mmCIF file of C-alpha atoms and ligand atoms in Angstrom:
data_model
loop_
_atom_site.group_PDB
_atom_site.id
_atom_site.type_symbol
_atom_site.label_atom_id
_atom_site.label_comp_id
_atom_site.label_asym_id
_atom_site.label_seq_id
_atom_site.Cartn_x
_atom_site.Cartn_y
_atom_site.Cartn_z
ATOM 1 C CA UNK A 1 62.320 -16.233 110.053
ATOM 2 C CA UNK A 2 62.244 -18.793 107.272
ATOM 3 C CA UNK A 3 58.778 -19.318 105.799
ATOM 4 C CA UNK A 4 57.169 -22.755 106.029
ATOM 5 C CA UNK A 5 56.355 -23.851 102.476
ATOM 6 C CA UNK A 6 53.512 -26.045 103.759
ATOM 7 C CA UNK A 7 51.670 -22.811 104.638
ATOM 8 C CA UNK A 8 51.326 -21.820 100.970
ATOM 9 C CA UNK A 9 48.826 -22.736 98.292
ATOM 10 C CA UNK A 10 49.824 -22.375 94.643
ATOM 11 C CA UNK A 11 48.947 -18.676 94.332
ATOM 12 C CA UNK A 12 50.889 -17.735 97.460
ATOM 13 C CA UNK A 13 53.835 -19.939 96.586
ATOM 14 C CA UNK A 14 54.059 -18.418 93.095
ATOM 15 C CA UNK A 15 54.012 -14.925 94.627
ATOM 16 C CA UNK A 16 56.747 -15.932 97.053
ATOM 17 C CA UNK A 17 58.961 -17.304 94.284
ATOM 18 C CA UNK A 18 58.542 -14.009 92.450
ATOM 19 C CA UNK A 19 59.558 -12.123 95.583
ATOM 20 C CA UNK A 20 62.816 -14.043 95.721
ATOM 21 C CA UNK A 21 63.470 -13.422 92.017
ATOM 22 C CA UNK A 22 62.371 -16.818 90.696
ATOM 23 C CA UNK A 23 59.857 -17.741 88.029
ATOM 24 C CA UNK A 24 56.324 -18.362 89.379
ATOM 25 C CA UNK A 25 56.122 -21.787 87.665
ATOM 26 C CA UNK A 26 58.483 -23.060 90.352
ATOM 27 C CA UNK A 27 55.388 -23.161 92.566
ATOM 28 C CA UNK A 28 53.895 -26.044 90.605
ATOM 29 C CA UNK A 29 57.117 -28.040 90.696
ATOM 30 C CA UNK A 30 57.597 -27.533 94.408
ATOM 31 C CA UNK A 31 53.946 -28.309 95.220
ATOM 32 C CA UNK A 32 54.282 -31.638 93.439
ATOM 33 C CA UNK A 33 57.361 -32.507 95.462
ATOM 34 C CA UNK A 34 55.815 -31.443 98.721
ATOM 35 C CA UNK A 35 52.359 -32.887 98.375
ATOM 36 C CA UNK A 36 52.556 -35.671 95.814
ATOM 37 C CA UNK A 37 55.944 -37.113 96.761
ATOM 38 C CA UNK A 38 55.791 -36.099 100.423
ATOM 39 C CA UNK A 39 59.257 -34.527 100.188
ATOM 40 C CA UNK A 40 60.594 -32.964 103.358
ATOM 41 C CA UNK A 41 63.901 -31.701 102.005
ATOM 42 C CA UNK A 42 65.004 -29.675 98.995
ATOM 43 C CA UNK A 43 67.728 -32.078 97.859
ATOM 44 C CA UNK A 44 65.132 -34.440 96.371
ATOM 45 C CA UNK A 45 63.660 -31.715 94.143
ATOM 46 C CA UNK A 46 65.753 -32.685 91.144
ATOM 47 C CA UNK A 47 63.889 -30.588 88.575
ATOM 48 C CA UNK A 48 64.930 -27.363 90.334
ATOM 49 C CA UNK A 49 68.256 -25.839 89.365
ATOM 50 C CA UNK A 50 71.149 -26.777 91.600
ATOM 51 C CA UNK A 51 71.550 -23.090 92.507
ATOM 52 C CA UNK A 52 67.949 -22.841 93.697
ATOM 53 C CA UNK A 53 68.174 -26.093 95.647
ATOM 54 C CA UNK A 54 71.202 -24.693 97.434
ATOM 55 C CA UNK A 55 69.660 -21.303 98.292
ATOM 56 C CA UNK A 56 66.203 -22.533 99.385
ATOM 57 C CA UNK A 57 67.227 -23.929 102.794
ATOM 58 C CA UNK A 58 68.309 -20.458 103.967
ATOM 59 C CA UNK A 59 64.982 -18.900 102.950
ATOM 60 C CA UNK A 60 62.384 -21.561 103.581
ATOM 61 C CA UNK A 61 61.651 -24.723 105.488
ATOM 62 C CA UNK A 62 59.321 -27.691 105.152
ATOM 63 C CA UNK A 63 57.880 -28.066 108.614
ATOM 64 C CA UNK A 64 54.959 -30.483 109.035
ATOM 65 C CA UNK A 65 53.505 -31.132 112.489
ATOM 66 C CA UNK A 66 55.416 -33.746 114.505
ATOM 67 C CA UNK A 67 53.966 -37.248 114.214
ATOM 68 C CA UNK A 68 53.846 -38.673 117.736
ATOM 69 C CA UNK A 69 51.907 -41.863 117.260
ATOM 70 C CA UNK A 70 50.071 -43.881 114.690
ATOM 71 C CA UNK A 71 47.454 -46.446 115.687
ATOM 72 C CA UNK A 72 45.559 -48.969 113.623
ATOM 73 C CA UNK A 73 42.142 -50.289 114.578
ATOM 74 C CA UNK A 74 40.961 -53.816 113.900
ATOM 75 C CA UNK A 75 38.461 -52.460 111.376
ATOM 76 C CA UNK A 76 41.161 -50.769 109.270
ATOM 77 C CA UNK A 77 40.706 -47.279 110.739
ATOM 78 C CA UNK A 78 44.031 -45.543 111.346
ATOM 79 C CA UNK A 79 44.625 -42.646 113.654
ATOM 80 C CA UNK A 80 47.535 -40.217 113.605
ATOM 81 C CA UNK A 81 48.400 -38.156 116.659
ATOM 82 C CA UNK A 82 50.253 -34.985 115.748
ATOM 83 C CA UNK A 83 51.937 -32.444 117.974
ATOM 84 C CA UNK A 84 51.306 -28.841 116.982
ATOM 85 C CA UNK A 85 53.480 -26.885 119.385
ATOM 86 C CA UNK A 86 54.264 -27.749 122.998
ATOM 87 C CA UNK A 87 51.384 -29.466 124.752
ATOM 88 C CA UNK A 88 48.965 -29.126 121.812
ATOM 89 C CA UNK A 89 47.790 -32.169 119.925
ATOM 90 C CA UNK A 90 45.445 -32.899 117.090
ATOM 91 C CA UNK A 91 44.323 -36.157 115.642
ATOM 92 C CA UNK A 92 43.447 -37.152 112.144
ATOM 93 C CA UNK A 93 41.622 -40.368 111.300
ATOM 94 C CA UNK A 94 41.629 -42.460 108.122
ATOM 95 C CA UNK A 95 38.474 -44.485 107.546
ATOM 96 C CA UNK A 96 38.506 -47.045 104.720
ATOM 97 C CA UNK A 97 35.121 -48.035 103.317
ATOM 98 C CA UNK A 98 35.169 -50.190 100.201
ATOM 99 C CA UNK A 99 36.544 -48.142 97.313
ATOM 100 C CA UNK A 100 36.501 -45.012 99.398
ATOM 101 C CA UNK A 101 39.149 -43.856 101.872
ATOM 102 C CA UNK A 102 38.128 -40.852 103.943
ATOM 103 C CA UNK A 103 40.461 -38.732 106.029
ATOM 104 C CA UNK A 104 38.852 -36.828 108.890
ATOM 105 C CA UNK A 105 40.842 -33.643 109.462
ATOM 106 C CA UNK A 106 40.892 -31.186 112.392
ATOM 107 C CA UNK A 107 40.856 -27.399 112.001
ATOM 108 C CA UNK A 108 41.442 -26.106 115.539
ATOM 109 C CA UNK A 109 42.921 -27.237 118.837
ATOM 110 C CA UNK A 110 39.749 -27.436 120.923
ATOM 111 C CA UNK A 111 36.618 -25.501 119.989
ATOM 112 C CA UNK A 112 34.952 -22.383 121.368
ATOM 113 C CA UNK A 113 31.394 -23.402 120.542
ATOM 114 C CA UNK A 114 30.800 -25.662 123.533
ATOM 115 C CA UNK A 115 28.198 -28.016 122.083
ATOM 116 C CA UNK A 116 26.961 -29.885 125.121
ATOM 117 C CA UNK A 117 27.501 -33.434 123.738
ATOM 118 C CA UNK A 118 30.989 -32.888 122.258
ATOM 119 C CA UNK A 119 34.187 -33.640 124.147
ATOM 120 C CA UNK A 120 36.152 -31.164 122.001
ATOM 121 C CA UNK A 121 33.628 -28.509 123.038
ATOM 122 C CA UNK A 122 34.147 -29.440 126.693
ATOM 123 C CA UNK A 123 37.900 -28.858 126.343
ATOM 124 C CA UNK A 124 37.356 -25.235 125.350
ATOM 125 C CA UNK A 125 39.212 -23.352 122.652
ATOM 126 C CA UNK A 126 42.956 -23.353 122.468
ATOM 127 C CA UNK A 127 43.935 -22.003 119.068
ATOM 128 C CA UNK A 128 43.451 -22.102 115.322
ATOM 129 C CA UNK A 129 45.610 -24.474 113.304
ATOM 130 C CA UNK A 130 47.886 -22.976 110.665
ATOM 131 C CA UNK A 131 47.566 -24.000 107.013
ATOM 132 C CA UNK A 132 50.639 -26.221 107.446
ATOM 133 C CA UNK A 133 49.020 -27.913 110.427
ATOM 134 C CA UNK A 134 45.752 -28.549 108.576
ATOM 135 C CA UNK A 135 47.295 -29.745 105.324
ATOM 136 C CA UNK A 136 50.031 -31.464 107.366
ATOM 137 C CA UNK A 137 47.421 -34.007 108.488
ATOM 138 C CA UNK A 138 46.793 -35.010 104.875
ATOM 139 C CA UNK A 139 50.520 -34.817 104.146
ATOM 140 C CA UNK A 140 51.322 -37.341 106.908
ATOM 141 C CA UNK A 141 48.430 -39.664 106.240
ATOM 142 C CA UNK A 142 49.180 -39.693 102.538
ATOM 143 C CA UNK A 143 52.819 -40.529 103.180
ATOM 144 C CA UNK A 144 51.867 -43.315 105.542
ATOM 145 C CA UNK A 145 49.144 -44.732 103.328
ATOM 146 C CA UNK A 146 50.505 -44.220 99.836
ATOM 147 C CA UNK A 147 48.756 -45.780 96.863
ATOM 148 C CA UNK A 148 46.890 -48.998 96.194
ATOM 149 C CA UNK A 149 48.224 -51.617 93.736
ATOM 150 C CA UNK A 150 46.476 -49.801 90.849
ATOM 151 C CA UNK A 151 48.415 -46.639 91.670
ATOM 152 C CA UNK A 152 45.346 -44.839 93.042
ATOM 153 C CA UNK A 153 45.711 -42.776 96.164
ATOM 154 C CA UNK A 154 44.142 -44.419 99.193
ATOM 155 C CA UNK A 155 42.750 -41.115 100.444
ATOM 156 C CA UNK A 156 39.888 -40.338 98.074
ATOM 157 C CA UNK A 157 37.849 -38.033 100.323
ATOM 158 C CA UNK A 158 38.538 -35.463 103.022
ATOM 159 C CA UNK A 159 36.030 -34.362 105.646
ATOM 160 C CA UNK A 160 36.718 -31.408 107.943
ATOM 161 C CA UNK A 161 34.961 -33.134 110.825
ATOM 162 C CA UNK A 162 37.753 -33.594 113.343
ATOM 163 C CA UNK A 163 38.366 -31.179 116.186
ATOM 164 C CA UNK A 164 37.250 -27.598 115.857
ATOM 165 C CA UNK A 165 34.893 -25.447 113.809
ATOM 166 C CA UNK A 166 36.484 -25.019 110.374
ATOM 167 C CA UNK A 167 34.453 -21.921 109.490
ATOM 168 C CA UNK A 168 35.840 -20.093 112.538
ATOM 169 C CA UNK A 169 39.333 -20.667 111.145
ATOM 170 C CA UNK A 170 38.161 -19.563 107.753
ATOM 171 C CA UNK A 171 41.240 -18.290 105.912
ATOM 172 C CA UNK A 172 43.507 -21.164 106.910
ATOM 173 C CA UNK A 173 40.818 -23.714 106.139
ATOM 174 C CA UNK A 174 40.143 -22.251 102.689
ATOM 175 C CA UNK A 175 43.864 -22.127 101.838
ATOM 176 C CA UNK A 176 44.279 -25.743 102.955
ATOM 177 C CA UNK A 177 41.250 -26.743 100.843
ATOM 178 C CA UNK A 178 42.771 -24.997 97.843
ATOM 179 C CA UNK A 179 45.738 -27.385 98.212
ATOM 180 C CA UNK A 180 43.410 -30.373 98.546
ATOM 181 C CA UNK A 181 41.786 -29.421 95.229
ATOM 182 C CA UNK A 182 44.959 -28.408 93.367
ATOM 183 C CA UNK A 183 46.016 -30.898 90.659
ATOM 184 C CA UNK A 184 49.637 -30.188 91.549
ATOM 185 C CA UNK A 185 48.962 -31.130 95.172
ATOM 186 C CA UNK A 186 46.174 -33.603 96.126
ATOM 187 C CA UNK A 187 43.835 -33.126 93.130
ATOM 188 C CA UNK A 188 40.575 -33.984 94.913
ATOM 189 C CA UNK A 189 37.295 -32.881 93.380
ATOM 190 C CA UNK A 190 35.075 -30.364 95.208
ATOM 191 C CA UNK A 191 32.527 -33.098 95.745
ATOM 192 C CA UNK A 192 35.058 -35.142 97.703
ATOM 193 C CA UNK A 193 35.999 -32.452 100.186
ATOM 194 C CA UNK A 194 33.351 -31.785 102.835
ATOM 195 C CA UNK A 195 33.269 -28.960 105.355
ATOM 196 C CA UNK A 196 31.222 -29.736 108.440
ATOM 197 C CA UNK A 197 29.886 -26.717 110.300
ATOM 198 C CA UNK A 198 27.733 -26.093 113.326
ATOM 199 C CA UNK A 199 26.132 -23.315 111.288
ATOM 200 C CA UNK A 200 28.193 -20.107 111.177
ATOM 201 C CA UNK A 201 25.861 -18.363 108.727
ATOM 202 C CA UNK A 202 28.044 -15.491 107.378
ATOM 203 C CA UNK A 203 30.986 -17.868 106.893
ATOM 204 C CA UNK A 204 28.757 -20.323 105.005
ATOM 205 C CA UNK A 205 28.060 -17.493 102.565
ATOM 206 C CA UNK A 206 31.761 -16.699 102.250
ATOM 207 C CA UNK A 207 32.570 -20.359 101.631
ATOM 208 C CA UNK A 208 29.923 -20.463 98.906
ATOM 209 C CA UNK A 209 31.557 -17.472 97.204
ATOM 210 C CA UNK A 210 35.201 -18.441 97.653
ATOM 211 C CA UNK A 211 35.461 -22.211 97.782
ATOM 212 C CA UNK A 212 32.201 -24.083 97.285
ATOM 213 C CA UNK A 213 32.868 -27.644 98.427
ATOM 214 C CA UNK A 214 30.424 -30.225 99.775
ATOM 215 C CA UNK A 215 28.704 -29.044 102.948
ATOM 216 C CA UNK A 216 27.548 -30.877 106.048
ATOM 217 C CA UNK A 217 25.597 -28.971 108.673
ATOM 218 C CA UNK A 218 25.445 -30.218 112.259
ATOM 219 C CA UNK A 219 21.763 -29.802 112.965
ATOM 220 C CA UNK A 220 21.137 -32.075 115.984
ATOM 221 C CA UNK A 221 17.792 -30.500 116.902
ATOM 222 C CA UNK A 222 14.618 -29.607 114.985
ATOM 223 C CA UNK A 223 13.654 -26.463 116.937
ATOM 224 C CA UNK A 224 15.429 -23.436 118.370
ATOM 225 C CA UNK A 225 14.681 -24.187 122.033
ATOM 226 C CA UNK A 226 16.459 -27.553 121.913
ATOM 227 C CA UNK A 227 19.189 -26.436 119.521
ATOM 228 C CA UNK A 228 19.999 -23.441 121.741
ATOM 229 C CA UNK A 229 20.793 -25.978 124.441
ATOM 230 C CA UNK A 230 22.738 -28.533 122.360
ATOM 231 C CA UNK A 231 24.498 -26.202 119.902
ATOM 232 C CA UNK A 232 24.729 -22.841 121.719
ATOM 233 C CA UNK A 233 25.840 -20.953 118.590
ATOM 234 C CA UNK A 234 22.207 -21.383 117.512
ATOM 235 C CA UNK A 235 21.370 -18.385 119.717
ATOM 236 C CA UNK A 236 23.400 -16.277 117.326
ATOM 237 C CA UNK A 237 22.308 -17.967 114.088
ATOM 238 C CA UNK A 238 18.885 -19.515 114.682
ATOM 239 C CA UNK A 239 17.331 -22.197 112.500
ATOM 240 C CA UNK A 240 15.423 -19.871 110.183
ATOM 241 C CA UNK A 241 18.668 -18.108 109.213
ATOM 242 C CA UNK A 242 20.537 -21.388 109.020
ATOM 243 C CA UNK A 243 17.986 -22.941 106.661
ATOM 244 C CA UNK A 244 18.068 -19.837 104.455
ATOM 245 C CA UNK A 245 21.895 -20.050 104.316
ATOM 246 C CA UNK A 246 21.647 -23.733 103.314
ATOM 247 C CA UNK A 247 19.307 -22.745 100.474
ATOM 248 C CA UNK A 248 21.749 -20.088 99.241
ATOM 249 C CA UNK A 249 24.662 -22.509 99.511
ATOM 250 C CA UNK A 250 22.936 -24.979 97.220
ATOM 251 C CA UNK A 251 23.012 -22.441 94.382
ATOM 252 C CA UNK A 252 26.810 -22.882 94.111
ATOM 253 C CA UNK A 253 27.412 -26.227 95.815
ATOM 254 C CA UNK A 254 29.157 -29.013 93.891
ATOM 255 C CA UNK A 255 26.509 -31.429 95.141
ATOM 256 C CA UNK A 256 22.797 -30.822 94.845
ATOM 257 C CA UNK A 257 22.066 -31.547 98.479
ATOM 258 C CA UNK A 258 23.187 -30.536 101.953
ATOM 259 C CA UNK A 259 24.058 -33.257 104.443
ATOM 260 C CA UNK A 260 22.460 -32.745 107.827
ATOM 261 C CA UNK A 261 24.292 -34.431 110.690
ATOM 262 C CA UNK A 262 22.157 -35.414 113.637
ATOM 263 C CA UNK A 263 23.620 -36.908 116.798
ATOM 264 C CA UNK A 264 21.236 -39.405 118.394
ATOM 265 C CA UNK A 265 20.882 -38.660 122.115
ATOM 266 C CA UNK A 266 18.593 -40.930 124.077
ATOM 267 C CA UNK A 267 15.466 -39.165 125.316
ATOM 268 C CA UNK A 268 16.759 -35.761 124.196
ATOM 269 C CA UNK A 269 16.270 -35.353 120.437
ATOM 270 C CA UNK A 270 15.301 -38.827 119.206
ATOM 271 C CA UNK A 271 11.479 -39.117 119.467
ATOM 272 C CA UNK A 272 8.973 -39.562 116.638
ATOM 273 C CA UNK A 273 7.805 -36.007 117.306
ATOM 274 C CA UNK A 274 11.369 -34.745 116.775
ATOM 275 C CA UNK A 275 11.570 -36.629 113.488
ATOM 276 C CA UNK A 276 8.292 -35.074 112.317
ATOM 277 C CA UNK A 277 9.519 -31.612 113.275
ATOM 278 C CA UNK A 278 12.779 -32.246 111.445
ATOM 279 C CA UNK A 279 10.942 -33.253 108.278
ATOM 280 C CA UNK A 280 8.906 -30.045 108.405
ATOM 281 C CA UNK A 281 11.962 -27.883 109.142
ATOM 282 C CA UNK A 282 13.913 -29.159 106.140
ATOM 283 C CA UNK A 283 10.966 -29.314 103.739
ATOM 284 C CA UNK A 284 12.447 -26.788 101.304
ATOM 285 C CA UNK A 285 16.065 -27.951 101.382
ATOM 286 C CA UNK A 286 17.240 -30.842 99.179
ATOM 287 C CA UNK A 287 19.129 -32.815 101.789
ATOM 288 C CA UNK A 288 20.408 -36.108 103.107
ATOM 289 C CA UNK A 289 20.572 -37.084 106.746
ATOM 290 C CA UNK A 290 23.476 -38.660 108.504
ATOM 291 C CA UNK A 291 22.496 -39.940 111.943
ATOM 292 C CA UNK A 292 25.416 -40.238 114.369
ATOM 293 C CA UNK A 293 24.786 -42.478 117.383
ATOM 294 C CA UNK A 294 26.240 -40.519 120.305
ATOM 295 C CA UNK A 295 29.773 -41.522 121.279
ATOM 296 C CA UNK A 296 30.039 -41.341 125.034
ATOM 297 C CA UNK A 297 32.886 -39.756 126.984
ATOM 298 C CA UNK A 298 33.360 -39.388 130.773
ATOM 299 C CA UNK A 299 30.745 -37.185 132.512
ATOM 300 C CA UNK A 300 28.988 -36.344 129.279
ATOM 301 C CA UNK A 301 25.562 -36.648 130.884
ATOM 302 C CA UNK A 302 24.138 -38.192 127.692
ATOM 303 C CA UNK A 303 23.395 -41.678 126.459
ATOM 304 C CA UNK A 304 23.333 -43.101 122.975
ATOM 305 C CA UNK A 305 19.871 -43.801 121.533
ATOM 306 C CA UNK A 306 19.133 -47.504 121.220
ATOM 307 C CA UNK A 307 19.701 -49.183 117.880
ATOM 308 C CA UNK A 308 15.915 -49.699 117.497
ATOM 309 C CA UNK A 309 15.251 -45.998 118.151
ATOM 310 C CA UNK A 310 17.861 -44.969 115.583
ATOM 311 C CA UNK A 311 16.298 -47.362 113.067
ATOM 312 C CA UNK A 312 12.783 -46.044 113.696
ATOM 313 C CA UNK A 313 13.956 -42.421 113.446
ATOM 314 C CA UNK A 314 15.823 -43.181 110.217
ATOM 315 C CA UNK A 315 12.756 -44.954 108.810
ATOM 316 C CA UNK A 316 10.586 -41.868 109.347
ATOM 317 C CA UNK A 317 13.094 -39.655 107.534
ATOM 318 C CA UNK A 318 13.377 -42.178 104.703
ATOM 319 C CA UNK A 319 9.579 -42.392 104.400
ATOM 320 C CA UNK A 320 9.559 -38.624 103.907
ATOM 321 C CA UNK A 321 11.838 -39.112 100.901
ATOM 322 C CA UNK A 322 15.189 -38.140 102.465
ATOM 323 C CA UNK A 323 18.135 -40.447 101.969
ATOM 324 C CA UNK A 324 19.239 -41.274 105.483
ATOM 325 C CA UNK A 325 22.394 -43.055 106.571
ATOM 326 C CA UNK A 326 23.498 -44.009 110.036
ATOM 327 C CA UNK A 327 27.149 -43.539 110.747
ATOM 328 C CA UNK A 328 28.864 -46.719 111.749
ATOM 329 C CA UNK A 329 31.043 -46.217 114.758
ATOM 330 C CA UNK A 330 34.536 -46.840 113.515
ATOM 331 C CA UNK A 331 37.815 -47.123 115.315
ATOM 332 C CA UNK A 332 36.128 -47.510 118.713
ATOM 333 C CA UNK A 333 39.030 -49.564 120.026
ATOM 334 C CA UNK A 334 41.470 -46.683 119.415
ATOM 335 C CA UNK A 335 39.150 -43.809 120.516
ATOM 336 C CA UNK A 336 38.884 -42.575 116.959
ATOM 337 C CA UNK A 337 35.111 -42.080 116.832
ATOM 338 C CA UNK A 338 33.402 -38.679 116.438
ATOM 339 C CA UNK A 339 33.762 -36.508 119.490
ATOM 340 C CA UNK A 340 36.473 -38.682 121.068
ATOM 341 C CA UNK A 341 39.551 -37.189 119.454
ATOM 342 C CA UNK A 342 42.546 -36.194 121.562
ATOM 343 C CA UNK A 343 40.478 -36.787 124.681
ATOM 344 C CA UNK A 344 42.974 -39.149 126.253
ATOM 345 C CA UNK A 345 45.969 -36.929 125.511
ATOM 346 C CA UNK A 346 44.171 -33.960 126.981
ATOM 347 C CA UNK A 347 43.352 -35.906 130.144
ATOM 348 C CA UNK A 348 46.962 -36.973 130.455
ATOM 349 C CA UNK A 349 48.261 -33.432 130.107
ATOM 350 C CA UNK A 350 45.741 -32.240 132.698
ATOM 351 C CA UNK A 351 46.950 -34.866 135.129
ATOM 352 C CA UNK A 352 50.514 -33.742 134.488
ATOM 353 C CA UNK A 353 49.569 -30.157 135.259
ATOM 354 C CA UNK A 354 47.906 -31.245 138.491
ATOM 355 C CA UNK A 355 51.021 -33.123 139.546
ATOM 356 C CA UNK A 356 53.198 -30.135 138.740
ATOM 357 C CA UNK A 357 50.879 -27.851 140.695
ATOM 358 C CA UNK A 358 51.064 -30.154 143.667
ATOM 359 C CA UNK A 359 54.847 -30.178 143.439
ATOM 360 C CA UNK A 360 55.005 -26.374 143.324
HETATM 361 N N1 SAH B 1 32.666 -28.238 114.396
HETATM 362 C C1 SAH B 1 32.158 -28.898 113.264
HETATM 363 C C2 SAH B 1 32.997 -30.067 112.797
HETATM 364 C C3 SAH B 1 33.600 -30.952 113.845
HETATM 365 S S1 SAH B 1 32.488 -31.920 114.812
HETATM 366 C C4 SAH B 1 30.737 -29.330 113.469
HETATM 367 O O1 SAH B 1 30.246 -29.243 114.600
HETATM 368 O O2 SAH B 1 30.092 -29.701 112.499
HETATM 369 C C5 SAH B 1 32.098 -33.243 113.649
HETATM 370 C C6 SAH B 1 30.752 -33.937 113.948
HETATM 371 O O3 SAH B 1 30.860 -34.793 115.090
HETATM 372 C C7 SAH B 1 29.641 -32.948 114.237
HETATM 373 O O4 SAH B 1 28.460 -33.281 113.552
HETATM 374 C C8 SAH B 1 29.490 -33.108 115.714
HETATM 375 O O5 SAH B 1 28.259 -32.663 116.148
HETATM 376 C C9 SAH B 1 29.726 -34.584 115.923
HETATM 377 N N2 SAH B 1 30.007 -34.955 117.306
HETATM 378 C C10 SAH B 1 30.650 -34.237 118.242
HETATM 379 N N3 SAH B 1 30.680 -34.911 119.417
HETATM 380 C C11 SAH B 1 30.075 -36.090 119.203
HETATM 381 C C12 SAH B 1 29.813 -37.225 120.039
HETATM 382 N N4 SAH B 1 30.221 -37.273 121.291
HETATM 383 N N5 SAH B 1 29.174 -38.271 119.462
HETATM 384 C C13 SAH B 1 28.777 -38.235 118.181
HETATM 385 N N6 SAH B 1 28.995 -37.185 117.364
HETATM 386 C C14 SAH B 1 29.628 -36.116 117.867
HETATM 387 FE FE1 SF4 B 2 32.853 -27.437 118.175
HETATM 388 FE FE2 SF4 B 2 31.723 -29.072 116.355
HETATM 389 FE FE3 SF4 B 2 32.255 -29.934 118.874
HETATM 390 FE FE4 SF4 B 2 30.307 -28.137 118.483
HETATM 391 S S1 SF4 B 2 30.379 -30.266 117.716
HETATM 392 S S2 SF4 B 2 31.882 -28.043 120.098
HETATM 393 S S3 SF4 B 2 31.155 -26.929 116.823
HETATM 394 S S4 SF4 B 2 33.752 -29.319 117.343
#
């Protein structure tokens, strides 16, 4: 079967060109066509020899995920719905914020980790995305968004905070990140690519060794009893181990802090006592906090903390010297907020299944 060139980073593409008897430098040329010009056919690649352009279609293809729908929110947020094989969908969200344009990218269809407040977790795990499917999100968004009048790319930052746990799809995620960082592809700096993890300790160490980019850790609770409940993977990698892994990560991280994400759930993890415990827990880790007011979904069983509670909680963290931001809910009108991705599509496909079952 023909290989999909969107599955390759520069090293792999160079090796592949060698295998087919071509010079490895072809990799750089082809990467620029694929990722900087958004080319989806070989004809456009005018700096390749005519002979190579003619033989490539028999050996390779350029197969991004299928773009099903693009939606724009009133606040400038844009959401892309992509089909990755029959019945499987992922979403990627572009969030403009002043000079910065952040793309939120998914790494898996569903997620196995079953965090109790996350709609992706409720869907269960379906499968890992391929490299082409991960980088394909940036490929599409970049094509759709292009450059600003100064010629700068509109996507300046990527966060792996969409659906799925990126560190449980480690190899594909790392290969996709290598394309994000490659000057012949997207040329982003390590500081502008952030992996968000629920805390898979051994994979955090591997990421530190292989591809140290900015790190966000989904903390959500200041003690093991509560975190076991909210983020069940905590039973495997409890807070003491997680904090130690954060400390090790900082030795190689491109930023000198870890971002701790903390979803604000009314009456569950948002009291003054929780804030005090959180300050003590993170005493030895240079960090920033990002509070995420809970985004509700049907039958979640949780409520969002009030705005006053979030402010008071943030104030306590700030008083302890930690920079604390509260995530604005963006793209609410198009279901593009954290934890809401692909929910509607999933519901629709479930209804379809039910109808088909009834018919059978
Ligand atoms: N699996 C990774 C990355 C994807 S989740 C992780 O857990 O870090 C991205 C962020 O959205 C995480 O911090 C996650 O806890 C948060 N999140 C999930 N569901 C949410 C919801 N319903 N409301 C607010 N934040 C949510
Ligand atoms: Fe998975 Fe992250 Fe959702 Fe937890 S919060 S279920 S790790 S996607």
